[in-house]
Coordinates of C-alpha atoms in Angstrom, one line a residue:
M938 CA 60.4 8.3 52.2
Q939 CA 58.0 11.0 53.2
G940 CA 57.4 11.4 57.0
K941 CA 54.1 12.2 58.7
K942 CA 53.9 13.3 62.4
D943 CA 51.0 12.0 64.4
Y944 CA 50.5 13.8 67.7
Q945 CA 49.1 11.9 70.7
E946 CA 49.3 13.1 74.2
K947 CA 51.1 10.9 76.7
L948 CA 49.6 9.9 80.0
F949 CA 53.0 10.0 81.7
T950 CA 56.0 11.9 80.7
S951 CA 59.4 12.9 82.1
F952 CA 60.1 16.6 81.7
Q953 CA 62.5 19.0 83.4
L954 CA 62.0 22.7 82.6
S955 CA 65.6 23.6 83.4
E956 CA 66.8 21.3 80.6
R957 CA 64.6 23.0 78.0
I958 CA 66.0 26.5 78.7
P959 CA 69.3 27.3 76.8
E960 CA 72.3 28.4 78.9
N961 CA 72.4 31.8 77.2
N962 CA 68.7 32.6 77.5
F963 CA 68.0 36.0 78.9
Y964 CA 65.6 34.9 81.7
R965 CA 67.9 32.1 82.7
R966 CA 70.8 34.5 83.1
L967 CA 68.5 37.0 84.9
K968 CA 67.4 34.3 87.4
E969 CA 71.1 33.5 88.2
V970 CA 72.1 37.1 89.0
L971 CA 68.9 38.6 90.5
D972 CA 68.5 37.7 94.2
L973 CA 65.3 39.1 95.6
R974 CA 65.2 37.2 98.9
S975 CA 65.6 40.5 100.8
L976 CA 61.9 41.1 99.8
Y977 CA 60.7 38.6 102.5
P978 CA 61.7 40.7 105.6
L979 CA 60.9 43.9 103.7
T980 CA 57.3 43.0 103.0
K981 CA 56.6 40.8 106.1
G982 CA 54.8 43.7 107.9
Y983 CA 52.1 43.9 105.1
Y984 CA 50.7 40.4 106.0
G985 CA 49.1 38.8 109.1
D986 CA 50.1 35.7 111.0
S987 CA 47.1 33.6 109.9
G988 CA 44.8 33.0 107.0
Q989 CA 45.3 32.0 103.4
K990 CA 48.9 32.4 102.0
S991 CA 49.5 35.3 99.6
I992 CA 51.4 35.3 96.4
D993 CA 55.2 35.0 97.0
P994 CA 56.6 38.6 97.0
V995 CA 59.5 37.4 94.9
V996 CA 57.2 35.9 92.3
F997 CA 55.1 39.1 92.3
L998 CA 58.1 41.3 91.6
K999 CA 59.5 39.0 88.9
L1000 CA 56.1 39.0 87.1
C1001 CA 56.0 42.8 87.3
L1002 CA 59.5 42.9 85.8
V1003 CA 58.5 40.6 83.0
G1004 CA 55.7 43.0 82.1
Y1005 CA 58.1 45.9 81.6
L1006 CA 60.8 43.7 79.9
E1007 CA 58.1 42.4 77.4
N1008 CA 56.4 45.9 77.1
L1009 CA 53.1 44.7 78.5
I1010 CA 51.1 47.2 80.6
S1011 CA 48.0 45.0 81.2
D1012 CA 48.1 42.5 84.1
R1013 CA 45.7 40.2 82.4
Q1014 CA 47.8 40.2 79.2
L1015 CA 50.9 39.6 81.3
I1016 CA 49.6 36.4 82.9
D1017 CA 48.4 35.1 79.5
H1018 CA 51.8 35.8 78.0
C1019 CA 53.8 34.2 80.9
S1020 CA 51.7 31.0 80.8
L1021 CA 52.9 30.4 77.2
R1022 CA 56.7 31.0 77.8
L1023 CA 58.8 28.2 79.2
D1024 CA 61.8 30.6 80.0
I1025 CA 59.5 33.0 81.9
L1026 CA 58.0 30.1 83.9
Y1027 CA 61.5 29.0 84.8
F1028 CA 62.4 32.6 85.8
V1029 CA 59.4 33.0 88.2
G1030 CA 59.8 29.5 89.6
Y1031 CA 56.7 27.8 88.2
D1032 CA 56.4 24.4 86.5
I1033 CA 54.4 23.8 83.3
D1034 CA 51.5 22.2 85.2
E1035 CA 51.3 25.0 87.8
E1036 CA 48.7 27.7 87.5
L1037 CA 50.0 31.2 87.6
P1038 CA 48.4 33.8 90.0
W1039 CA 45.3 35.7 88.8
H1040 CA 45.9 39.0 87.2
S1041 CA 43.8 40.7 89.9
T1042 CA 46.3 39.4 92.5
I1043 CA 49.1 41.3 90.8
S1044 CA 47.0 44.5 90.9
R1045 CA 46.1 44.1 94.6
T1046 CA 49.6 43.3 95.7
R1047 CA 51.0 46.3 93.8
Q1048 CA 48.5 48.5 95.7
L1049 CA 49.4 46.7 99.0
F1050 CA 53.2 47.4 99.0
S1051 CA 54.3 50.9 99.6
E1052 CA 56.6 53.0 97.3
S1053 CA 59.5 52.3 99.6
V1054 CA 59.5 48.6 98.8
F1055 CA 60.0 49.3 95.1
E1056 CA 62.6 52.0 95.8
E1057 CA 64.6 49.5 97.9
V1058 CA 64.6 47.0 95.0
F1059 CA 65.7 49.8 92.6
T1060 CA 68.5 50.8 95.0
K1061 CA 69.6 47.1 95.2
V1062 CA 69.8 46.8 91.4
L1063 CA 71.7 50.1 91.2
A1064 CA 74.2 48.7 93.8
M1065 CA 74.7 45.7 91.5
C1066 CA 75.5 48.0 88.6
V1067 CA 77.9 50.0 90.8
E1068 CA 79.7 46.8 91.9
K1069 CA 80.2 45.9 88.2
G1070 CA 81.8 49.3 87.5
M1071 CA 78.9 50.5 85.3
V1072 CA 78.3 53.8 87.3
S1073 CA 80.8 56.6 87.6
G1074 CA 78.6 58.8 89.7
H1075 CA 80.3 62.1 89.1
T1076 CA 78.2 63.2 86.1
Q1077 CA 74.4 62.9 86.1
A1078 CA 72.1 63.9 83.2
I1079 CA 68.5 64.9 84.2
D1080 CA 65.4 65.2 82.0
S1081 CA 61.7 64.9 82.2
A1082 CA 58.8 63.7 80.0
P1083 CA 55.0 63.6 80.4
V1084 CA 53.5 60.1 80.8
K1085 CA 49.8 59.6 80.0
A1086 CA 47.6 58.9 83.0
N1087 CA 44.8 56.4 83.1
A1088 CA 42.1 59.1 82.7
S1089 CA 40.1 60.7 80.0
M1090 CA 39.7 64.4 79.2
D1091 CA 35.9 63.7 78.8
T1092 CA 35.6 63.3 82.6
L1093 CA 36.9 66.8 83.4
E1094 CA 34.7 68.9 85.5
L1095 CA 34.8 72.6 86.2
K1096 CA 36.0 73.9 89.5
V1097 CA 33.2 75.7 91.2
P1098 CA 33.8 79.1 93.0
E1099 CA 31.6 80.5 95.6
E1100 CA 29.4 82.4 93.2
D1101 CA 26.8 80.8 90.9
L1102 CA 28.2 78.4 88.2
D1103 CA 26.5 80.1 85.2
E1104 CA 27.8 83.5 86.3
H1105 CA 31.3 82.0 86.6
L1106 CA 31.1 80.4 83.1
R1107 CA 30.2 83.8 81.5
K1108 CA 33.1 85.4 83.4
V1109 CA 35.8 82.8 82.7
R1110 CA 35.3 81.3 79.3
A1111 CA 33.1 81.0 76.2
I1112 CA 30.1 78.8 76.8
G1113 CA 30.4 75.5 74.8
S1114 CA 29.1 72.0 74.8
M1115 CA 32.0 70.9 77.0
D1116 CA 30.8 73.4 79.7
R1117 CA 27.4 72.0 80.4
E1118 CA 26.6 71.0 83.9
T1119 CA 26.8 67.3 83.0
P1120 CA 30.2 66.2 81.6
H1121 CA 30.5 64.2 78.4
R1122 CA 31.3 61.1 80.4
E1123 CA 29.8 60.9 83.9
S1124 CA 32.3 59.8 86.6
K1125 CA 31.2 57.0 89.0
G1126 CA 32.6 58.8 92.0
D1127 CA 34.5 62.0 92.9
T1128 CA 37.7 61.0 94.6
S1129 CA 39.2 64.5 94.7
D1130 CA 39.5 66.6 97.8
K1131 CA 37.5 69.8 98.5
R1132 CA 40.6 72.0 97.9
Q1133 CA 41.0 70.7 94.4
R1134 CA 37.3 71.1 93.5
G1135 CA 37.4 74.8 94.3
I1136 CA 39.1 77.7 92.4
T1137 CA 42.1 79.1 94.2
T1138 CA 43.6 81.2 91.5
S1139 CA 43.4 85.0 91.3
K1140 CA 40.9 87.0 89.2
K1141 CA 43.9 88.3 87.1
E1142 CA 44.8 84.7 86.1
L1143 CA 41.2 83.9 85.3
D1144 CA 41.0 86.9 83.0
A1145 CA 44.1 85.7 81.3
I1146 CA 42.5 82.3 80.8
K1147 CA 39.4 84.0 79.3
G1148 CA 41.6 85.8 76.8
R1149 CA 43.4 82.7 75.8
N1150 CA 40.0 80.9 75.3
K1151 CA 38.8 83.6 72.9
K1152 CA 42.0 83.3 70.9
W1153 CA 41.9 79.5 71.0
A1154 CA 38.3 79.6 69.6
R1155 CA 39.3 81.7 66.6
D1156 CA 41.8 79.3 65.2
Q1157 CA 40.4 76.1 66.7
D1158 CA 40.1 74.3 63.3
Q1159 CA 43.8 74.8 62.5
R1160 CA 45.0 73.0 65.7
P1161 CA 46.1 69.3 65.8
G1162 CA 43.2 67.0 66.7
A1163 CA 40.6 69.8 66.6
G1164 CA 37.7 67.3 66.8
N1165 CA 38.9 66.0 70.2
K1166 CA 37.8 67.7 73.4
G1167 CA 41.4 67.5 74.6
S1168 CA 42.5 69.9 71.8
K1169 CA 40.2 72.6 73.3
Y1170 CA 41.7 75.0 75.8
T1171 CA 41.4 73.7 79.4
S1172 CA 43.4 74.7 82.4
N1173 CA 44.3 73.1 85.7
K1174 CA 43.1 76.3 87.3
T1175 CA 39.5 75.9 86.1
H1176 CA 39.2 72.1 85.6
Y1177 CA 40.0 68.9 87.5
S1178 CA 39.5 65.1 87.1
P1179 CA 37.1 63.6 89.7
V1180 CA 38.2 60.0 88.9
H1181 CA 41.9 60.7 88.8
P1182 CA 42.7 63.8 90.9
D1183 CA 46.4 63.4 90.8
A1184 CA 46.6 63.6 87.0
R1185 CA 47.1 67.1 85.6
I1186 CA 46.4 68.7 82.2
S1187 CA 49.5 69.2 80.1
V1188 CA 50.4 69.4 76.5
K1189 CA 53.4 68.7 74.2
P1190 CA 54.0 70.9 71.1
G1191 CA 51.9 69.7 68.3
K1192 CA 49.8 67.4 70.5
A1193 CA 46.4 67.5 72.0
R1194 CA 46.0 68.3 75.7
K1195 CA 45.9 65.3 78.0
L1196 CA 45.9 64.2 81.6
N1197 CA 49.5 63.3 82.4
Y1198 CA 52.1 62.7 85.1
L1199 CA 55.6 64.1 84.8
S1200 CA 58.4 61.6 85.0
Q1201 CA 61.7 63.0 86.2
L1202 CA 64.7 60.8 85.3
S1203 CA 68.5 61.0 86.0
V1204 CA 71.0 58.9 84.2
D1205 CA 74.7 58.2 84.8
T1206 CA 76.7 59.2 81.8
A1207 CA 79.2 56.3 82.0
H1208 CA 77.0 53.4 80.8
H1209 CA 73.5 55.0 80.8
V1210 CA 72.4 53.4 84.0
I1211 CA 69.2 55.0 85.6
T1212 CA 70.2 56.4 89.0
D1213 CA 66.9 58.1 90.0
I1214 CA 63.3 58.2 88.8
K1215 CA 60.1 59.7 90.3
A1216 CA 56.6 60.7 89.3
Y1217 CA 55.5 64.3 89.8
H1218 CA 52.4 66.3 89.1
A1219 CA 52.4 67.4 85.4
D1220 CA 51.4 71.0 86.2
G1221 CA 54.8 71.7 87.9
K1222 CA 57.8 73.1 86.2
D1223 CA 61.1 71.2 85.9
N1224 CA 63.1 73.9 87.8
Q1225 CA 60.7 73.5 90.8
Q1226 CA 61.7 69.8 91.2
L1227 CA 65.5 69.9 90.6
Q1228 CA 66.4 70.5 94.2
D1229 CA 64.4 67.5 95.4
I1230 CA 66.0 65.3 92.6
V1231 CA 69.5 66.4 93.5
R1232 CA 69.0 65.8 97.3
R1233 CA 67.8 62.3 96.6
L1234 CA 70.6 61.6 94.1
Q1235 CA 73.3 62.8 96.4
R1236 CA 72.0 60.6 99.2
R1237 CA 71.7 57.5 97.0
L1238 CA 75.1 57.9 95.3
W1239 CA 76.8 58.6 98.7
Q1240 CA 75.5 55.3 100.0
Q1241 CA 77.2 53.6 97.1
G1242 CA 80.5 55.4 97.8
L1243 CA 80.2 57.7 94.8
V1244 CA 80.4 61.5 94.7
F1245 CA 78.0 63.6 92.6
E1246 CA 80.0 66.4 90.9
N1247 CA 78.4 67.6 87.7
C1248 CA 74.6 68.2 87.0
V1249 CA 73.7 68.3 83.3
A1250 CA 70.1 69.3 82.3
D1251 CA 68.3 71.4 79.7
T1252 CA 67.0 75.0 79.9
G1253 CA 63.8 73.9 81.7
Y1254 CA 65.7 73.4 84.9
S1255 CA 67.3 76.9 84.8
S1256 CA 66.7 79.3 87.7
G1257 CA 69.0 81.4 90.0
E1258 CA 67.8 79.4 93.1
N1259 CA 68.9 76.2 91.5
Y1260 CA 72.3 77.5 90.5
A1261 CA 72.9 78.8 94.0
F1262 CA 71.6 75.5 95.5
L1263 CA 74.0 73.4 93.3
E1264 CA 76.9 75.6 94.2
D1265 CA 76.2 75.3 97.9
S1266 CA 76.0 71.5 97.5
G1267 CA 79.4 71.4 95.8
I1268 CA 78.0 70.5 92.4
K1269 CA 78.9 72.2 89.1
S1270 CA 75.8 73.1 87.0
F1271 CA 75.7 72.8 83.2
I1272 CA 72.2 74.1 82.6
P1273 CA 71.7 76.7 79.8
P1274 CA 69.8 79.8 81.1
H1275 CA 66.4 80.5 79.7
G1276 CA 66.0 83.2 77.1
T1277 CA 64.5 85.8 79.4
Y1278 CA 67.7 86.1 81.5
K1279 CA 69.5 89.4 81.2
G1280 CA 72.3 90.6 83.5
G1281 CA 70.9 94.1 83.3
P1282 CA 69.8 96.7 80.8
D1283 CA 71.5 96.8 77.4
N1284 CA 74.8 98.9 77.3
F1285 CA 74.8 99.2 81.1
I1286 CA 78.0 98.1 82.9
Y1287 CA 77.8 96.3 86.2
N1288 CA 80.3 97.1 89.0
E1289 CA 80.5 93.9 91.2
N1290 CA 82.6 95.5 94.0
E1291 CA 80.3 98.5 94.5
D1292 CA 77.1 96.6 93.4
H1293 CA 75.8 99.3 91.1
Y1294 CA 75.4 99.9 87.3
L1295 CA 76.9 102.5 85.0
C1296 CA 74.6 103.8 82.3
P1297 CA 75.9 104.6 78.8
Q1298 CA 76.5 108.2 80.0
G1299 CA 78.6 107.1 82.9
K1300 CA 76.0 107.8 85.6
V1301 CA 75.7 105.5 88.6
I1302 CA 72.5 103.5 89.1
P1303 CA 72.7 102.3 92.8
F1304 CA 71.2 99.3 94.4
K1305 CA 68.1 100.0 96.5
K1306 CA 66.6 96.8 98.0
V1307 CA 65.9 93.1 97.7
F1308 CA 62.3 92.1 97.1
L1309 CA 60.2 89.0 96.1
D1310 CA 58.6 89.2 92.7
S1311 CA 54.8 88.6 93.2
R1312 CA 54.4 87.0 89.7
T1313 CA 57.4 84.7 89.6
K1314 CA 57.9 84.2 93.4
T1315 CA 61.7 84.8 92.9
R1316 CA 64.1 87.1 94.7
K1317 CA 65.2 90.2 92.8
K1318 CA 67.3 93.3 93.4
A1319 CA 66.0 96.7 92.6
Y1320 CA 68.2 99.5 91.2
R1321 CA 67.0 103.1 90.9
A1322 CA 68.7 106.4 90.1
S1323 CA 67.7 109.9 91.3
G1324 CA 65.6 112.0 88.9
K1325 CA 68.3 114.7 89.1
I1326 CA 70.8 112.4 87.5
C1327 CA 68.6 111.7 84.5
K1328 CA 67.5 115.4 84.1
G1329 CA 68.8 116.8 80.8
C1330 CA 70.3 113.4 79.6
P1331 CA 70.3 113.2 75.8
L1332 CA 69.1 109.6 76.0
R1333 CA 66.3 110.4 78.4
T1334 CA 63.4 109.8 76.0
T1335 CA 64.6 106.4 74.8
C1336 CA 66.0 105.3 78.2
L1337 CA 63.2 106.3 80.6
G1338 CA 60.0 106.3 78.6
K1339 CA 57.2 107.8 80.8
V1340 CA 59.0 107.6 84.2
N1341 CA 61.2 110.4 85.6
E1342 CA 64.2 108.2 86.8
K1343 CA 65.9 105.1 85.7
Q1344 CA 64.7 102.0 87.6
F1345 CA 64.9 98.3 86.9
S1346 CA 65.2 95.0 88.7
V1347 CA 67.7 92.1 88.2
T1348 CA 67.7 88.6 89.6
Y1349 CA 69.3 88.2 93.0
Y1350 CA 71.4 85.4 91.7
R1351 CA 73.2 87.3 88.9
A1352 CA 76.6 86.0 90.0
E1353 CA 75.5 82.4 89.9
Y1354 CA 73.9 82.9 86.5
E1355 CA 77.1 84.3 85.1
R1356 CA 79.3 81.5 86.5
N1357 CA 76.9 78.9 85.1
I1358 CA 76.9 80.6 81.6
E1359 CA 80.7 80.6 81.6
R1360 CA 80.7 76.9 82.3
V1361 CA 78.0 76.2 79.7
N1362 CA 79.9 78.1 76.9
S1363 CA 83.3 76.5 77.8
R1364 CA 84.7 73.4 76.0
E1365 CA 83.6 71.2 78.9
G1366 CA 80.1 72.7 78.7
R1367 CA 79.8 71.8 75.0
Y1368 CA 81.0 68.3 75.8
M1369 CA 78.4 68.0 78.6
K1370 CA 75.6 69.1 76.2
G1371 CA 76.5 66.3 73.8
K1372 CA 76.6 63.9 76.7
R1373 CA 73.1 64.9 77.8
Q1374 CA 71.6 64.5 74.3
S1375 CA 73.2 61.1 73.8
T1376 CA 72.4 59.8 77.3
V1377 CA 69.2 60.7 79.0
E1378 CA 67.0 61.4 75.9
P1379 CA 67.6 57.9 74.3
V1380 CA 66.9 56.3 77.7
F1381 CA 63.6 58.1 78.0
G1382 CA 62.7 57.0 74.4
T1383 CA 63.5 53.4 75.3
L1384 CA 61.5 53.4 78.5
T1385 CA 58.3 55.0 76.9
Q1386 CA 58.4 53.0 73.7
F1387 CA 59.7 49.6 74.6
M1388 CA 59.5 49.1 78.4
G1389 CA 55.9 49.9 79.4
P1390 CA 55.5 53.4 80.8
R1391 CA 53.9 55.0 77.7
K1392 CA 50.8 55.0 79.9
V1393 CA 50.3 54.5 83.6
N1394 CA 47.5 52.0 84.1
T1395 CA 47.0 52.8 87.8
I1396 CA 45.2 55.5 89.8
G1397 CA 47.2 57.9 92.0
I1398 CA 50.6 59.4 91.9
G1399 CA 51.9 56.9 94.4
Q1400 CA 51.0 54.0 92.1
A1401 CA 52.5 55.9 89.2
N1402 CA 55.7 56.1 91.1
K1403 CA 55.8 52.3 91.6
V1404 CA 55.2 51.8 87.9
M1405 CA 58.2 54.1 87.0
H1406 CA 60.5 52.4 89.5
L1407 CA 59.6 49.0 88.1
S1408 CA 60.3 50.1 84.5
A1409 CA 63.7 51.6 85.7
I1410 CA 64.6 48.3 87.5
A1411 CA 63.8 46.3 84.3
Y1412 CA 65.9 48.7 82.2
N1413 CA 68.9 48.6 84.6
M1414 CA 68.8 44.8 84.7
K1415 CA 68.8 44.6 81.0
K1416 CA 71.8 46.9 80.9
Y1417 CA 73.5 44.8 83.6
L1418 CA 73.2 41.5 81.7
K1419 CA 74.4 43.1 78.5
F1420 CA 77.4 44.6 80.2
E1421 CA 78.2 41.3 81.8
Q1422 CA 78.0 39.5 78.5
K1423 CA 80.3 42.0 76.8
R1424 CA 82.8 41.7 79.6
A1425 CA 82.7 37.9 79.5
K1426 CA 83.3 38.0 75.7
S1427 CA 86.2 40.4 76.1
G1428 CA 87.6 38.3 78.9
A1429 CA 87.4 35.2 76.8
M1430 CA 89.2 37.0 73.9
A1431 CA 91.9 38.1 76.3
L1432 CA 92.3 34.6 77.6
A1433 CA 92.4 33.2 74.1
F1434 CA 95.1 35.7 73.2
V1435 CA 97.2 34.7 76.2
V1436 CA 96.9 31.0 75.3
S1437 CA 97.8 31.6 71.7
V1438 CA 100.9 33.6 72.7
R1439 CA 101.9 30.9 75.2
N1440 CA 101.5 28.3 72.5
V1441 CA 103.6 30.3 70.0
L1442 CA 106.4 30.8 72.6
K1443 CA 106.2 27.1 73.5
N1444 CA 106.6 26.1 69.8
L1445 CA 109.5 28.5 69.4
L1446 CA 111.2 27.2 72.5
G1447 CA 110.7 23.6 71.4
A1448 CA 112.2 24.3 67.9
F1449 CA 115.2 26.1 69.5
T1450 CA 115.8 23.2 71.8
T1451 CA 115.6 20.6 69.0
R1452 CA 118.0 22.6 66.9
R1453 CA 120.5 22.9 69.8
K1454 CA 120.4 19.1 70.4
I1455 CA 121.0 18.4 66.7
A1456 CA 124.0 20.8 66.7
L1457 CA 125.4 19.0 69.8
Y1458 CA 125.1 15.5 68.2
R1459 CA 126.9 16.7 65.1

């Protein structure tokens, strides 16, 4: 007989949310292992002693984690999504007839708490992973990626020097529609400081920008996204964002220029657990931030009883200062040198004991002084031979050029470079390169594509740092539950094997005893 369902709402019903959530549900398991009660004393100082009660800090953080676990970057969309999911309601501690907090409450609370609160929770989750044996600590892979800021390139404004604006435009770049006094999209207010609105770069750098602009204009139509303003050449030295002063212009190969943050990430190579994450300005280089990352990593791993021994990164982190810093910290570097590194002129032999070079004709090129390179701001060593030595040399024209004596400079950290190159080219170095490619790069892809931070929907580098810590917490918790589930399964299999062996032995012993009794009766 055909059935037909008629729905009619009941006036009274008996319903328990916990009975509707399966035992193996992700959020049920997460609720059982994640204890956030330490948030109460941690956030107590942000509230007064009277007035209306705020959102529970534990509920706030759980809702934020759900956003990154579900790949939702909008607070409004997050609340709508949570209200339709029984397992999420059970996780955050709300019943089906309770109204969730407003989306604006989530935004205001995120701004209220300092970065240290989110970093404390991240460290707590990392400690859970360490306790489960998921973190080895000795080898850390470091990488970076640009993360889009919540700002448009249309709001960019020119930095104004002391001279007249029109005169400056003629001097620095080709006049175009994007350089009018009124930007494409007028900003409501300028939140940048006075230092950022003014030009601080040198005339030489401005002339270089002018040359790049002329070259850029010639082949503009062949560039990706040529119709977008972001594809046109803009520089942090000549432009700034009044609505989002912490965002910086940066570009990836084959992409249009955008306002971004730079996310620096370190991952433990044992089970791909994130051990450190932080937001930086996108106009900085990777090698400028390595020392800050390593200091923070060493401190955090030391607190967990782990020792940081190997630092694995790509060429962007290469510099003599970094190699020397890592060696002084007792850490082995596996960072390929950049293509511009040379240990000295071609066919020149370096004598380490005497600190001089021998030219192809066997003449000594002695060390003269240590100086600071004005362009790269790095320490270098100058070597110069006397003009008498080079006089009459058969290689003079090809070796010297227009000068009268051989002179050149080499990085001050040549020895550190050479030791690092030897490690990178060794068998262990090749293994470490594979580890980096299979560890930190997939983690970055997972974070940006499936866990929220493809775009930072907040204003300010401090808020961006909170977003990145929350996404890393969500990622590590997902890893933690997956690891626990695998271990439980393997434990159950081991137990089943032990029981089966015990049953077989018991049956064999029983059969042997029965046969012995039969033999005695006979």
